[in-house]
Amino acid sequence: MSKPAAKLARSKKPRRTGVSLRADGAGPVAPGPESLAPRFRDRDYAAESLARRRQWLQSRTGSPANHIANISFDPEILRGNIENAIGVAQVPLGIAGPLMIQGERAHGTFYVPLATTEGALIRSYERGMVTLTHSGGAQALIAKDENHIAPVFEFPDVLTASRFTKWVEQHAAEIRTHAEATTRHGKLLAANCHLTGRQVMVELRFHTGDAQGMNLIVKAADAVCRWIAREQQARFLLFSGLCSEKRAGAGVLFRGKGKTAVAGALLPHRVLKQCLHVTAEELVHVWHATIAGQVRAGAVGLGAHAANGLAALFIATGQDVATLPHAACAITNFELDMNGVYASVTLPGLSIATVGGGTGLPTQREALELLGCYGADKARKFAEITAATVLAGEISMAAALASGDFAAAHERYGRNRPRRLR
Ligand code: NAP
């Protein structure tokens, strides 16, 4: 090879791009663009492994991550909840209450743990809770309880696709058997077909007990689809997009996703004046005056800020926070009543759990225990408390707008000018 050709060949060698230190601190490793997971030995949850990862990270970033390192429990229990673990993200936790609920499952007075960094949020929810409590408590119930997943099957033409929908109807019992063979708690309620061109979306509707159920129904749906694919020589994808998982959509309002929880209460004139400093007419006017804006915004649902209370409660109790886009599709209503205002909230997309997911982690479990909601046979109770909490937040925000206190309250409680971290 001539000298210039050799130089060219050398220059075409791939550049070394990857990290040169091993994440476990044991020296150089081969570079490459592949996932960090093998270097991090991501399924290793020993405290020393977390420490080695932090040391490695410090060598790259200069940050010691001292607070992130502050774990109060054996990190082994993080298995199944996170990969490449380095520590914990501490989120401030407060309580709001008293919240009196006269629910089908939740009875009594509750103090609700909310994890947030938004000043004024807890004070605001608390004001709504006190109002509900002075009004005799919120009623709460679960109107529907099912999670779904909708795989899509593809066919050569529309006629074949249409024949398939009938085949699914005729084989409902076998479909149920294949689904329920994968889980003890998941129950298949129905398999509904939605023919769309030459595709068929098979909406599998499950009861998932006290689990949020996505892992459970994914496993069950996968077993069903593999069986159908073999029987019908059809191709499938496990997700069609119909199920609104982690996406806002009108389908959430119409079909629900997880639990449909409803809470309502009559707020008497006396309580409105005493707790919220507003009249019934002023409160209802706020609700009415904000309809047009929400319509113009193309809002999915109608309400004030369900996402605020939901996010704080989800973080505190180990729910999958990424379900907020569909969980926060709420419908809030304020109606004038002879005796005051009837306030209600309907949450058709509550994907929540008291078993599985992040609910068993130490602080998350403790937060559920504060509500008497950890473990089996507690999910409906927890959903009722969640709906009543959201109702409290809707009442409080509407009242703050009506009385003109909204900006001042945030100025008082919710400002965070930069300060030094110690
Ligand atoms: P999981 O933690 O994967 O499993 C919980 C398991 O607990 C259930 O499968 C069930 O086992 C068992 N169990 C024990 N007692 C139960 C009871 N009383 N009620 C219900 N189940 C009980 O949780 P998951 O709820 O199925 O899934 C939630 C997680 O899925 C969340 O962390 C979420 O982030 C994640 N996720 C997954 C996907 C996905 O595509 N896979 C999508 C979104 C979210 P049996 O099944 O044997 O009965």
PDB file of N, CA, C and O and ligand atoms in Angstrom, residues 80-81 147 149 182-186 207-219 238-239 245-246 318-323 352-359 375-379, ligand 1:
ATOM      1  N   GLY A  80     -36.777  -4.808  39.492  1.00  0.00           N
ATOM      2  CA  GLY A  80     -38.114  -4.809  38.892  1.00  0.00           C
ATOM      3  C   GLY A  80     -38.711  -3.414  38.797  1.00  0.00           C
ATOM      4  O   GLY A  80     -39.728  -3.215  38.141  1.00  0.00           O
ATOM      5  N   ASN A  81     -38.062  -2.451  39.470  1.00  0.00           N
ATOM      6  CA  ASN A  81     -38.577  -1.079  39.412  1.00  0.00           C
ATOM      7  C   ASN A  81     -37.674  -0.119  38.654  1.00  0.00           C
ATOM      8  O   ASN A  81     -38.112   0.954  38.241  1.00  0.00           O
ATOM      9  N   ASN A 147     -59.383  -2.445  32.836  1.00  0.00           N
ATOM     10  CA  ASN A 147     -58.259  -1.926  32.060  1.00  0.00           C
ATOM     11  C   ASN A 147     -58.283  -2.640  30.713  1.00  0.00           C
ATOM     12  O   ASN A 147     -58.751  -3.771  30.618  1.00  0.00           O
ATOM     13  N   ILE A 149     -56.436  -3.359  26.646  1.00  0.00           N
ATOM     14  CA  ILE A 149     -55.320  -3.319  25.696  1.00  0.00           C
ATOM     15  C   ILE A 149     -55.929  -3.755  24.365  1.00  0.00           C
ATOM     16  O   ILE A 149     -56.823  -4.608  24.344  1.00  0.00           O
ATOM     17  N   THR A 182     -52.449 -17.000  32.167  1.00  0.00           N
ATOM     18  CA  THR A 182     -51.194 -16.300  32.476  1.00  0.00           C
ATOM     19  C   THR A 182     -51.244 -15.542  33.789  1.00  0.00           C
ATOM     20  O   THR A 182     -50.247 -14.954  34.210  1.00  0.00           O
ATOM     21  N   THR A 183     -52.393 -15.479  34.430  1.00  0.00           N
ATOM     22  CA  THR A 183     -52.534 -14.629  35.631  1.00  0.00           C
ATOM     23  C   THR A 183     -53.558 -15.210  36.594  1.00  0.00           C
ATOM     24  O   THR A 183     -54.555 -15.792  36.165  1.00  0.00           O
ATOM     25  N   ARG A 184     -53.305 -14.998  37.890  1.00  0.00           N
ATOM     26  CA  ARG A 184     -54.291 -15.463  38.882  1.00  0.00           C
ATOM     27  C   ARG A 184     -55.358 -14.405  39.106  1.00  0.00           C
ATOM     28  O   ARG A 184     -56.514 -14.708  39.328  1.00  0.00           O
ATOM     29  N   HIS A 185     -54.987 -13.135  39.033  1.00  0.00           N
ATOM     30  CA  HIS A 185     -55.927 -12.075  39.386  1.00  0.00           C
ATOM     31  C   HIS A 185     -56.601 -11.411  38.194  1.00  0.00           C
ATOM     32  O   HIS A 185     -57.646 -10.785  38.350  1.00  0.00           O
ATOM     33  N   GLY A 186     -56.010 -11.505  37.024  1.00  0.00           N
ATOM     34  CA  GLY A 186     -56.606 -10.866  35.850  1.00  0.00           C
ATOM     35  C   GLY A 186     -57.784 -11.679  35.327  1.00  0.00           C
ATOM     36  O   GLY A 186     -57.698 -12.898  35.180  1.00  0.00           O
ATOM     37  N   HIS A 207     -60.536  -7.159  34.129  1.00  0.00           N
ATOM     38  CA  HIS A 207     -60.532  -6.708  35.517  1.00  0.00           C
ATOM     39  C   HIS A 207     -59.166  -7.113  36.074  1.00  0.00           C
ATOM     40  O   HIS A 207     -58.747  -8.263  35.894  1.00  0.00           O
ATOM     41  N   THR A 208     -58.472  -6.174  36.736  1.00  0.00           N
ATOM     42  CA  THR A 208     -57.097  -6.479  37.165  1.00  0.00           C
ATOM     43  C   THR A 208     -56.939  -6.442  38.688  1.00  0.00           C
ATOM     44  O   THR A 208     -55.833  -6.236  39.194  1.00  0.00           O
ATOM     45  N   GLY A 209     -58.015  -6.618  39.399  1.00  0.00           N
ATOM     46  CA  GLY A 209     -57.939  -6.680  40.862  1.00  0.00           C
ATOM     47  C   GLY A 209     -57.389  -5.399  41.446  1.00  0.00           C
ATOM     48  O   GLY A 209     -57.797  -4.308  41.066  1.00  0.00           O
ATOM     49  N   ASP A 210     -56.416  -5.528  42.335  1.00  0.00           N
ATOM     50  CA  ASP A 210     -55.845  -4.349  42.997  1.00  0.00           C
ATOM     51  C   ASP A 210     -54.583  -3.860  42.298  1.00  0.00           C
ATOM     52  O   ASP A 210     -53.935  -2.934  42.777  1.00  0.00           O
ATOM     53  N   ALA A 211     -54.236  -4.504  41.176  1.00  0.00           N
ATOM     54  CA  ALA A 211     -53.054  -4.064  40.425  1.00  0.00           C
ATOM     55  C   ALA A 211     -53.478  -3.076  39.349  1.00  0.00           C
ATOM     56  O   ALA A 211     -54.605  -3.145  38.855  1.00  0.00           O
ATOM     57  N   GLN A 212     -52.563  -2.176  38.989  1.00  0.00           N
ATOM     58  CA  GLN A 212     -52.831  -1.279  37.857  1.00  0.00           C
ATOM     59  C   GLN A 212     -53.015  -2.132  36.604  1.00  0.00           C
ATOM     60  O   GLN A 212     -53.841  -1.848  35.767  1.00  0.00           O
ATOM     61  N   GLY A 213     -52.201  -3.152  36.481  1.00  0.00           N
ATOM     62  CA  GLY A 213     -52.504  -4.225  35.558  1.00  0.00           C
ATOM     63  C   GLY A 213     -51.868  -4.199  34.186  1.00  0.00           C
ATOM     64  O   GLY A 213     -52.083  -5.112  33.395  1.00  0.00           O
ATOM     65  N   MET A 214     -51.061  -3.169  33.871  1.00  0.00           N
ATOM     66  CA  MET A 214     -50.532  -3.131  32.498  1.00  0.00           C
ATOM     67  C   MET A 214     -49.611  -4.316  32.205  1.00  0.00           C
ATOM     68  O   MET A 214     -49.701  -4.929  31.142  1.00  0.00           O
ATOM     69  N   ASN A 215     -48.725  -4.643  33.143  1.00  0.00           N
ATOM     70  CA  ASN A 215     -47.865  -5.804  32.901  1.00  0.00           C
ATOM     71  C   ASN A 215     -48.707  -7.067  32.782  1.00  0.00           C
ATOM     72  O   ASN A 215     -48.477  -7.913  31.907  1.00  0.00           O
ATOM     73  N   LEU A 216     -49.668  -7.155  33.680  1.00  0.00           N
ATOM     74  CA  LEU A 216     -50.541  -8.332  33.725  1.00  0.00           C
ATOM     75  C   LEU A 216     -51.294  -8.508  32.391  1.00  0.00           C
ATOM     76  O   LEU A 216     -51.329  -9.605  31.809  1.00  0.00           O
ATOM     77  N   ILE A 217     -51.885  -7.413  31.866  1.00  0.00           N
ATOM     78  CA  ILE A 217     -52.700  -7.576  30.660  1.00  0.00           C
ATOM     79  C   ILE A 217     -51.840  -7.677  29.398  1.00  0.00           C
ATOM     80  O   ILE A 217     -52.255  -8.280  28.420  1.00  0.00           O
ATOM     81  N   VAL A 218     -50.643  -7.083  29.457  1.00  0.00           N
ATOM     82  CA  VAL A 218     -49.735  -7.248  28.309  1.00  0.00           C
ATOM     83  C   VAL A 218     -49.366  -8.730  28.161  1.00  0.00           C
ATOM     84  O   VAL A 218     -49.383  -9.291  27.068  1.00  0.00           O
ATOM     85  N   LYS A 219     -49.063  -9.357  29.297  1.00  0.00           N
ATOM     86  CA  LYS A 219     -48.683 -10.780  29.261  1.00  0.00           C
ATOM     87  C   LYS A 219     -49.862 -11.633  28.776  1.00  0.00           C
ATOM     88  O   LYS A 219     -49.705 -12.521  27.923  1.00  0.00           O
ATOM     89  N   LEU A 238     -49.011  -5.869  19.314  1.00  0.00           N
ATOM     90  CA  LEU A 238     -49.636  -5.908  20.638  1.00  0.00           C
ATOM     91  C   LEU A 238     -50.372  -4.602  20.976  1.00  0.00           C
ATOM     92  O   LEU A 238     -51.385  -4.606  21.667  1.00  0.00           O
ATOM     93  N   PHE A 239     -49.869  -3.476  20.474  1.00  0.00           N
ATOM     94  CA  PHE A 239     -50.527  -2.192  20.733  1.00  0.00           C
ATOM     95  C   PHE A 239     -51.000  -1.571  19.422  1.00  0.00           C
ATOM     96  O   PHE A 239     -50.202  -1.397  18.502  1.00  0.00           O
ATOM     97  N   GLU A 245     -53.329   4.224  26.462  1.00  0.00           N
ATOM     98  CA  GLU A 245     -52.384   4.083  27.568  1.00  0.00           C
ATOM     99  C   GLU A 245     -51.383   5.235  27.534  1.00  0.00           C
ATOM    100  O   GLU A 245     -50.665   5.420  26.561  1.00  0.00           O
ATOM    101  N   LYS A 246     -51.373   6.022  28.592  1.00  0.00           N
ATOM    102  CA  LYS A 246     -50.454   7.148  28.743  1.00  0.00           C
ATOM    103  C   LYS A 246     -50.645   8.231  27.683  1.00  0.00           C
ATOM    104  O   LYS A 246     -49.715   8.961  27.363  1.00  0.00           O
ATOM    105  N   GLY A 318     -46.484   5.653  44.780  1.00  0.00           N
ATOM    106  CA  GLY A 318     -45.862   4.667  43.888  1.00  0.00           C
ATOM    107  C   GLY A 318     -46.699   4.269  42.691  1.00  0.00           C
ATOM    108  O   GLY A 318     -46.553   3.176  42.147  1.00  0.00           O
ATOM    109  N   GLN A 319     -47.587   5.181  42.262  1.00  0.00           N
ATOM    110  CA  GLN A 319     -48.345   4.891  41.042  1.00  0.00           C
ATOM    111  C   GLN A 319     -47.469   5.195  39.826  1.00  0.00           C
ATOM    112  O   GLN A 319     -46.453   5.884  39.940  1.00  0.00           O
ATOM    113  N   ASP A 320     -47.853   4.693  38.668  1.00  0.00           N
ATOM    114  CA  ASP A 320     -47.115   4.987  37.441  1.00  0.00           C
ATOM    115  C   ASP A 320     -47.498   6.404  36.995  1.00  0.00           C
ATOM    116  O   ASP A 320     -48.565   6.622  36.418  1.00  0.00           O
ATOM    117  N   VAL A 321     -46.607   7.357  37.256  1.00  0.00           N
ATOM    118  CA  VAL A 321     -46.922   8.774  37.015  1.00  0.00           C
ATOM    119  C   VAL A 321     -47.171   9.039  35.531  1.00  0.00           C
ATOM    120  O   VAL A 321     -47.884   9.973  35.168  1.00  0.00           O
ATOM    121  N   ALA A 322     -46.608   8.194  34.682  1.00  0.00           N
ATOM    122  CA  ALA A 322     -46.780   8.403  33.243  1.00  0.00           C
ATOM    123  C   ALA A 322     -48.205   8.122  32.780  1.00  0.00           C
ATOM    124  O   ALA A 322     -48.538   8.385  31.618  1.00  0.00           O
ATOM    125  N   THR A 323     -49.064   7.616  33.665  1.00  0.00           N
ATOM    126  CA  THR A 323     -50.470   7.428  33.269  1.00  0.00           C
ATOM    127  C   THR A 323     -51.271   8.727  33.432  1.00  0.00           C
ATOM    128  O   THR A 323     -52.463   8.759  33.121  1.00  0.00           O
ATOM    129  N   ILE A 352     -54.801   3.016  38.788  1.00  0.00           N
ATOM    130  CA  ILE A 352     -54.100   3.052  40.070  1.00  0.00           C
ATOM    131  C   ILE A 352     -54.045   1.665  40.696  1.00  0.00           C
ATOM    132  O   ILE A 352     -54.768   0.758  40.288  1.00  0.00           O
ATOM    133  N   ALA A 353     -53.202   1.543  41.715  1.00  0.00           N
ATOM    134  CA  ALA A 353     -52.974   0.229  42.306  1.00  0.00           C
ATOM    135  C   ALA A 353     -52.650   0.345  43.783  1.00  0.00           C
ATOM    136  O   ALA A 353     -52.150   1.380  44.245  1.00  0.00           O
ATOM    137  N   THR A 354     -52.923  -0.726  44.493  1.00  0.00           N
ATOM    138  CA  THR A 354     -52.423  -0.845  45.871  1.00  0.00           C
ATOM    139  C   THR A 354     -51.549  -2.096  45.998  1.00  0.00           C
ATOM    140  O   THR A 354     -51.132  -2.455  47.096  1.00  0.00           O
ATOM    141  N   VAL A 355     -51.313  -2.738  44.849  1.00  0.00           N
ATOM    142  CA  VAL A 355     -50.461  -3.936  44.761  1.00  0.00           C
ATOM    143  C   VAL A 355     -49.626  -3.785  43.495  1.00  0.00           C
ATOM    144  O   VAL A 355     -50.123  -3.306  42.478  1.00  0.00           O
ATOM    145  N   GLY A 356     -48.372  -4.195  43.536  1.00  0.00           N
ATOM    146  CA  GLY A 356     -47.549  -4.218  42.319  1.00  0.00           C
ATOM    147  C   GLY A 356     -47.006  -2.846  41.940  1.00  0.00           C
ATOM    148  O   GLY A 356     -47.194  -1.855  42.655  1.00  0.00           O
ATOM    149  N   GLY A 357     -46.311  -2.781  40.812  1.00  0.00           N
ATOM    150  CA  GLY A 357     -45.703  -1.526  40.362  1.00  0.00           C
ATOM    151  C   GLY A 357     -44.775  -0.959  41.418  1.00  0.00           C
ATOM    152  O   GLY A 357     -43.955  -1.678  41.997  1.00  0.00           O
ATOM    153  N   GLY A 358     -44.939   0.335  41.705  1.00  0.00           N
ATOM    154  CA  GLY A 358     -44.076   0.975  42.706  1.00  0.00           C
ATOM    155  C   GLY A 358     -44.707   1.034  44.087  1.00  0.00           C
ATOM    156  O   GLY A 358     -44.155   1.671  44.985  1.00  0.00           O
ATOM    157  N   THR A 359     -45.851   0.375  44.283  1.00  0.00           N
ATOM    158  CA  THR A 359     -46.588   0.533  45.550  1.00  0.00           C
ATOM    159  C   THR A 359     -45.896  -0.123  46.741  1.00  0.00           C
ATOM    160  O   THR A 359     -46.168   0.238  47.879  1.00  0.00           O
ATOM    161  N   GLY A 375     -52.088  -2.886  49.777  1.00  0.00           N
ATOM    162  CA  GLY A 375     -52.294  -4.324  49.631  1.00  0.00           C
ATOM    163  C   GLY A 375     -53.616  -4.718  48.997  1.00  0.00           C
ATOM    164  O   GLY A 375     -54.294  -3.922  48.333  1.00  0.00           O
ATOM    165  N   ALA A 376     -53.966  -5.991  49.223  1.00  0.00           N
ATOM    166  CA  ALA A 376     -55.121  -6.584  48.549  1.00  0.00           C
ATOM    167  C   ALA A 376     -56.435  -5.966  49.022  1.00  0.00           C
ATOM    168  O   ALA A 376     -56.569  -5.566  50.179  1.00  0.00           O
ATOM    169  N   ASP A 377     -57.365  -5.893  48.081  1.00  0.00           N
ATOM    170  CA  ASP A 377     -58.729  -5.440  48.358  1.00  0.00           C
ATOM    171  C   ASP A 377     -58.801  -3.980  48.816  1.00  0.00           C
ATOM    172  O   ASP A 377     -59.699  -3.607  49.573  1.00  0.00           O
ATOM    173  N   LYS A 378     -57.848  -3.168  48.358  1.00  0.00           N
ATOM    174  CA  LYS A 378     -57.828  -1.767  48.790  1.00  0.00           C
ATOM    175  C   LYS A 378     -57.895  -0.793  47.603  1.00  0.00           C
ATOM    176  O   LYS A 378     -58.014   0.421  47.812  1.00  0.00           O
ATOM    177  N   ALA A 379     -57.806  -1.301  46.380  1.00  0.00           N
ATOM    178  CA  ALA A 379     -57.673  -0.391  45.233  1.00  0.00           C
ATOM    179  C   ALA A 379     -58.903   0.490  45.045  1.00  0.00           C
ATOM    180  O   ALA A 379     -58.790   1.673  44.713  1.00  0.00           O
TER     181      ALA A 379
HETATM  182  P1  NAP B   1     -46.848  -5.918  38.384  1.00  0.00           P
HETATM  183  O1  NAP B   1     -46.075  -5.372  39.523  1.00  0.00           O
HETATM  184  O2  NAP B   1     -46.140  -6.239  37.149  1.00  0.00           O
HETATM  185  O3  NAP B   1     -47.643  -7.247  38.815  1.00  0.00           O
HETATM  186  C1  NAP B   1     -48.478  -7.263  39.913  1.00  0.00           C
HETATM  187  C2  NAP B   1     -48.898  -8.684  40.132  1.00  0.00           C
HETATM  188  O4  NAP B   1     -49.340  -8.834  41.457  1.00  0.00           O
HETATM  189  C3  NAP B   1     -50.072  -9.145  39.302  1.00  0.00           C
HETATM  190  O5  NAP B   1     -49.691  -9.548  38.044  1.00  0.00           O
HETATM  191  C4  NAP B   1     -50.644 -10.273  40.146  1.00  0.00           C
HETATM  192  O6  NAP B   1     -50.143 -11.533  39.752  1.00  0.00           O
HETATM  193  C5  NAP B   1     -50.102 -10.003  41.536  1.00  0.00           C
HETATM  194  N1  NAP B   1     -51.153  -9.775  42.548  1.00  0.00           N
HETATM  195  C6  NAP B   1     -51.081 -10.200  43.828  1.00  0.00           C
HETATM  196  N2  NAP B   1     -52.170  -9.810  44.500  1.00  0.00           N
HETATM  197  C7  NAP B   1     -52.959  -9.132  43.643  1.00  0.00           C
HETATM  198  C8  NAP B   1     -54.222  -8.484  43.750  1.00  0.00           C
HETATM  199  N3  NAP B   1     -54.897  -8.448  44.906  1.00  0.00           N
HETATM  200  N4  NAP B   1     -54.743  -7.891  42.667  1.00  0.00           N
HETATM  201  C9  NAP B   1     -54.084  -7.909  41.502  1.00  0.00           C
HETATM  202  N5  NAP B   1     -52.899  -8.517  41.327  1.00  0.00           N
HETATM  203  C10 NAP B   1     -52.322  -9.109  42.392  1.00  0.00           C
HETATM  204  O7  NAP B   1     -47.999  -4.856  38.195  1.00  0.00           O
HETATM  205  P2  NAP B   1     -49.047  -4.627  37.043  1.00  0.00           P
HETATM  206  O8  NAP B   1     -50.152  -3.940  37.762  1.00  0.00           O
HETATM  207  O9  NAP B   1     -49.381  -5.789  36.198  1.00  0.00           O
HETATM  208  O10 NAP B   1     -48.323  -3.618  36.102  1.00  0.00           O
HETATM  209  C11 NAP B   1     -48.112  -2.304  36.570  1.00  0.00           C
HETATM  210  C12 NAP B   1     -46.776  -1.869  36.098  1.00  0.00           C
HETATM  211  O11 NAP B   1     -46.734  -1.987  34.675  1.00  0.00           O
HETATM  212  C13 NAP B   1     -46.528  -0.442  36.425  1.00  0.00           C
HETATM  213  O12 NAP B   1     -45.368  -0.356  37.189  1.00  0.00           O
HETATM  214  C14 NAP B   1     -46.316   0.204  35.068  1.00  0.00           C
HETATM  215  O13 NAP B   1     -45.286   1.112  35.104  1.00  0.00           O
HETATM  216  C15 NAP B   1     -45.970  -0.937  34.185  1.00  0.00           C
HETATM  217  N6  NAP B   1     -46.352  -0.729  32.790  1.00  0.00           N
HETATM  218  C16 NAP B   1     -46.147  -1.745  31.950  1.00  0.00           C
HETATM  219  C17 NAP B   1     -46.483  -1.596  30.623  1.00  0.00           C
HETATM  220  C18 NAP B   1     -46.250  -2.711  29.681  1.00  0.00           C
HETATM  221  O14 NAP B   1     -46.424  -2.475  28.483  1.00  0.00           O
HETATM  222  N7  NAP B   1     -45.922  -3.905  30.136  1.00  0.00           N
HETATM  223  C19 NAP B   1     -47.068  -0.422  30.159  1.00  0.00           C
HETATM  224  C20 NAP B   1     -47.310   0.573  31.044  1.00  0.00           C
HETATM  225  C21 NAP B   1     -46.947   0.426  32.366  1.00  0.00           C
HETATM  226  P3  NAP B   1     -50.994 -12.504  38.784  1.00  0.00           P
HETATM  227  O15 NAP B   1     -50.991 -11.826  37.463  1.00  0.00           O
HETATM  228  O16 NAP B   1     -50.243 -13.771  38.786  1.00  0.00           O
HETATM  229  O17 NAP B   1     -52.362 -12.617  39.360  1.00  0.00           O
END
